[in-house]
């Protein structure tokens, strides 16, 4: 089992930056890839970004490309999401997710991930 705990969410003004963290514990050696998803009120959960275990492969949703950066520190079992130029459309609960399998990974699909955190809210005001 892997436990994921997000932190770093909060209330920010449009245009500001924020960094989310996702700390993993438990059988972290079994993790292959990790990702960030978000869910706004009344909307479905959507893909934000994902990163391979080595960190050399990353994926981004078009809506955040160029503004968000995903990274991970395996020594600390922690993944990050650096968000800049935040917009009101970015307001959502952000979830981190981890995947065990090393084959057939579709990073954009939420059902490709085995473990989820409880989420951290990001509120953006103008």
PDB file of C-alpha atoms in Angstrom:
ATOM      1  CA  UNK A   1       0.000   0.000   0.000  1.00  0.00           C
ATOM      2  CA  UNK A   2       1.022   3.561  -0.694  1.00  0.00           C
ATOM      3  CA  UNK A   3      -0.296   6.579   1.156  1.00  0.00           C
ATOM      4  CA  UNK A   4      -0.314  10.000  -0.498  1.00  0.00           C
ATOM      5  CA  UNK A   5      -0.754  13.314   1.287  1.00  0.00           C
ATOM      6  CA  UNK A   6      -1.058  16.599  -0.585  1.00  0.00           C
ATOM      7  CA  UNK A   7      -0.223  19.991   0.856  1.00  0.00           C
ATOM      8  CA  UNK A   8       0.367  23.541  -0.274  1.00  0.00           C
ATOM      9  CA  UNK A   9      -3.074  24.515  -1.446  1.00  0.00           C
ATOM     10  CA  UNK A  10      -4.557  27.853  -0.453  1.00  0.00           C
ATOM     11  CA  UNK A  11      -6.079  31.148  -1.435  1.00  0.00           C
ATOM     12  CA  UNK A  12      -4.157  33.167  -4.018  1.00  0.00           C
ATOM     13  CA  UNK A  13      -4.771  36.070  -6.324  1.00  0.00           C
ATOM     14  CA  UNK A  14      -4.906  35.624 -10.090  1.00  0.00           C
ATOM     15  CA  UNK A  15      -1.408  35.837 -11.504  1.00  0.00           C
ATOM     16  CA  UNK A  16       0.233  34.520  -8.354  1.00  0.00           C
ATOM     17  CA  UNK A  17       2.192  31.300  -7.934  1.00  0.00           C
ATOM     18  CA  UNK A  18       1.726  28.319  -5.660  1.00  0.00           C
ATOM     19  CA  UNK A  19       3.583  25.060  -5.118  1.00  0.00           C
ATOM     20  CA  UNK A  20       1.789  21.867  -4.234  1.00  0.00           C
ATOM     21  CA  UNK A  21       3.521  18.898  -2.651  1.00  0.00           C
ATOM     22  CA  UNK A  22       2.566  15.241  -2.518  1.00  0.00           C
ATOM     23  CA  UNK A  23       4.335  13.146   0.091  1.00  0.00           C
ATOM     24  CA  UNK A  24       4.291   9.387  -0.378  1.00  0.00           C
ATOM     25  CA  UNK A  25       4.739   6.759   2.303  1.00  0.00           C
ATOM     26  CA  UNK A  26       4.422   3.009   2.585  1.00  0.00           C
ATOM     27  CA  UNK A  27       5.577   0.792  -0.281  1.00  0.00           C
ATOM     28  CA  UNK A  28       6.957   3.669  -2.292  1.00  0.00           C
ATOM     29  CA  UNK A  29       9.414   1.371  -4.046  1.00  0.00           C
ATOM     30  CA  UNK A  30       6.455  -0.077  -5.917  1.00  0.00           C
ATOM     31  CA  UNK A  31       5.504   3.256  -7.456  1.00  0.00           C
ATOM     32  CA  UNK A  32       6.194   3.752 -11.139  1.00  0.00           C
ATOM     33  CA  UNK A  33       4.575   6.992 -12.163  1.00  0.00           C
ATOM     34  CA  UNK A  34       2.741   9.828 -10.480  1.00  0.00           C
ATOM     35  CA  UNK A  35       0.349  12.486 -11.547  1.00  0.00           C
ATOM     36  CA  UNK A  36      -1.772  15.468 -10.584  1.00  0.00           C
ATOM     37  CA  UNK A  37      -5.460  15.749 -11.290  1.00  0.00           C
ATOM     38  CA  UNK A  38      -7.962  18.420 -10.311  1.00  0.00           C
ATOM     39  CA  UNK A  39     -11.674  18.697  -9.854  1.00  0.00           C
ATOM     40  CA  UNK A  40     -13.646  21.912  -9.830  1.00  0.00           C
ATOM     41  CA  UNK A  41     -17.157  22.126  -8.365  1.00  0.00           C
ATOM     42  CA  UNK A  42     -19.676  20.558 -10.685  1.00  0.00           C
ATOM     43  CA  UNK A  43     -17.028  19.264 -13.046  1.00  0.00           C
ATOM     44  CA  UNK A  44     -15.355  15.940 -13.642  1.00  0.00           C
ATOM     45  CA  UNK A  45     -11.848  15.200 -12.428  1.00  0.00           C
ATOM     46  CA  UNK A  46      -9.357  16.226 -15.073  1.00  0.00           C
ATOM     47  CA  UNK A  47      -5.725  15.497 -15.794  1.00  0.00           C
ATOM     48  CA  UNK A  48      -3.196  18.209 -14.986  1.00  0.00           C
ATOM     49  CA  UNK A  49       0.297  16.702 -15.221  1.00  0.00           C
ATOM     50  CA  UNK A  50       2.188  13.442 -14.808  1.00  0.00           C
ATOM     51  CA  UNK A  51       5.760  12.301 -14.375  1.00  0.00           C
ATOM     52  CA  UNK A  52       7.595   9.021 -14.743  1.00  0.00           C
ATOM     53  CA  UNK A  53       9.528   7.421 -11.904  1.00  0.00           C
ATOM     54  CA  UNK A  54      12.845   8.676 -13.213  1.00  0.00           C
ATOM     55  CA  UNK A  55      11.435  12.132 -13.774  1.00  0.00           C
ATOM     56  CA  UNK A  56      12.697  12.318 -17.329  1.00  0.00           C
ATOM     57  CA  UNK A  57       9.265  12.013 -18.913  1.00  0.00           C
ATOM     58  CA  UNK A  58       6.513  14.512 -18.169  1.00  0.00           C
ATOM     59  CA  UNK A  59       3.064  15.199 -19.532  1.00  0.00           C
ATOM     60  CA  UNK A  60       0.859  18.282 -19.226  1.00  0.00           C
ATOM     61  CA  UNK A  61      -2.674  19.243 -20.022  1.00  0.00           C
ATOM     62  CA  UNK A  62      -2.806  21.908 -22.701  1.00  0.00           C
ATOM     63  CA  UNK A  63      -4.527  24.276 -20.277  1.00  0.00           C
ATOM     64  CA  UNK A  64      -1.516  24.344 -17.930  1.00  0.00           C
ATOM     65  CA  UNK A  65       1.388  23.844 -20.329  1.00  0.00           C
ATOM     66  CA  UNK A  66       3.940  26.600 -19.904  1.00  0.00           C
ATOM     67  CA  UNK A  67       2.506  27.667 -16.533  1.00  0.00           C
ATOM     68  CA  UNK A  68       2.794  24.523 -14.399  1.00  0.00           C
ATOM     69  CA  UNK A  69       5.852  22.367 -13.779  1.00  0.00           C
ATOM     70  CA  UNK A  70       5.764  18.876 -12.312  1.00  0.00           C
ATOM     71  CA  UNK A  71       8.787  17.395 -10.589  1.00  0.00           C
ATOM     72  CA  UNK A  72       9.683  14.739  -8.067  1.00  0.00           C
ATOM     73  CA  UNK A  73      12.363  14.048  -5.498  1.00  0.00           C
ATOM     74  CA  UNK A  74      12.564  10.289  -5.060  1.00  0.00           C
ATOM     75  CA  UNK A  75      14.967  10.619  -2.150  1.00  0.00           C
ATOM     76  CA  UNK A  76      12.204  12.427  -0.288  1.00  0.00           C
ATOM     77  CA  UNK A  77       9.365  10.413  -1.844  1.00  0.00           C
ATOM     78  CA  UNK A  78       7.746  13.698  -2.772  1.00  0.00           C
ATOM     79  CA  UNK A  79       6.229  15.065  -5.955  1.00  0.00           C
ATOM     80  CA  UNK A  80       5.650  18.738  -6.634  1.00  0.00           C
ATOM     81  CA  UNK A  81       3.505  20.912  -8.834  1.00  0.00           C
ATOM     82  CA  UNK A  82       4.799  24.430  -9.301  1.00  0.00           C
ATOM     83  CA  UNK A  83       1.941  26.585 -10.528  1.00  0.00           C
ATOM     84  CA  UNK A  84       2.449  30.075 -11.866  1.00  0.00           C
ATOM     85  CA  UNK A  85       0.264  32.683 -13.548  1.00  0.00           C
ATOM     86  CA  UNK A  86      -2.736  31.173 -11.827  1.00  0.00           C
ATOM     87  CA  UNK A  87      -6.126  31.849 -13.342  1.00  0.00           C
ATOM     88  CA  UNK A  88      -9.637  31.557 -11.991  1.00  0.00           C
ATOM     89  CA  UNK A  89     -10.040  28.463 -14.189  1.00  0.00           C
ATOM     90  CA  UNK A  90      -7.325  26.761 -12.137  1.00  0.00           C
ATOM     91  CA  UNK A  91      -9.458  26.863  -9.014  1.00  0.00           C
ATOM     92  CA  UNK A  92     -10.158  23.285  -7.943  1.00  0.00           C
ATOM     93  CA  UNK A  93      -9.262  20.568  -5.507  1.00  0.00           C
ATOM     94  CA  UNK A  94      -5.939  19.102  -6.609  1.00  0.00           C
ATOM     95  CA  UNK A  95      -5.250  15.404  -6.150  1.00  0.00           C
ATOM     96  CA  UNK A  96      -2.039  13.487  -6.501  1.00  0.00           C
ATOM     97  CA  UNK A  97      -2.021   9.927  -7.730  1.00  0.00           C
ATOM     98  CA  UNK A  98       0.459   7.084  -8.037  1.00  0.00           C
ATOM     99  CA  UNK A  99       0.656   4.102 -10.340  1.00  0.00           C
ATOM    100  CA  UNK A 100       2.370   0.759  -9.735  1.00  0.00           C
ATOM    101  CA  UNK A 101       2.359  -0.910 -13.119  1.00  0.00           C
ATOM    102  CA  UNK A 102       5.245  -0.182 -15.450  1.00  0.00           C
ATOM    103  CA  UNK A 103       3.466  -1.142 -18.629  1.00  0.00           C
ATOM    104  CA  UNK A 104       0.741   0.385 -20.714  1.00  0.00           C
ATOM    105  CA  UNK A 105       0.580   3.702 -18.892  1.00  0.00           C
ATOM    106  CA  UNK A 106      -1.890   6.276 -20.194  1.00  0.00           C
ATOM    107  CA  UNK A 107      -0.987   9.276 -18.043  1.00  0.00           C
ATOM    108  CA  UNK A 108      -4.131  11.226 -18.886  1.00  0.00           C
ATOM    109  CA  UNK A 109      -6.616   8.668 -17.564  1.00  0.00           C
ATOM    110  CA  UNK A 110      -7.473   8.762 -13.877  1.00  0.00           C
ATOM    111  CA  UNK A 111      -8.279   5.036 -13.822  1.00  0.00           C
ATOM    112  CA  UNK A 112      -4.637   4.308 -14.680  1.00  0.00           C
ATOM    113  CA  UNK A 113      -3.594   5.208 -11.148  1.00  0.00           C
ATOM    114  CA  UNK A 114      -3.743   2.932  -8.130  1.00  0.00           C
ATOM    115  CA  UNK A 115      -3.458   5.325  -5.203  1.00  0.00           C
ATOM    116  CA  UNK A 116      -4.892   8.753  -4.508  1.00  0.00           C
ATOM    117  CA  UNK A 117      -4.433  11.470  -1.939  1.00  0.00           C
ATOM    118  CA  UNK A 118      -7.246  13.283  -0.173  1.00  0.00           C
ATOM    119  CA  UNK A 119      -6.812  16.468  -2.186  1.00  0.00           C
ATOM    120  CA  UNK A 120      -5.785  20.024  -1.420  1.00  0.00           C
ATOM    121  CA  UNK A 121      -7.943  22.994  -2.446  1.00  0.00           C
ATOM    122  CA  UNK A 122      -6.682  25.864  -4.557  1.00  0.00           C
ATOM    123  CA  UNK A 123      -8.775  29.017  -4.638  1.00  0.00           C
ATOM    124  CA  UNK A 124      -7.933  31.799  -7.082  1.00  0.00           C
ATOM    125  CA  UNK A 125      -9.561  35.209  -6.763  1.00  0.00           C
ATOM    126  CA  UNK A 126      -9.345  38.183  -9.117  1.00  0.00           C
TER     127      UNK A 126
END
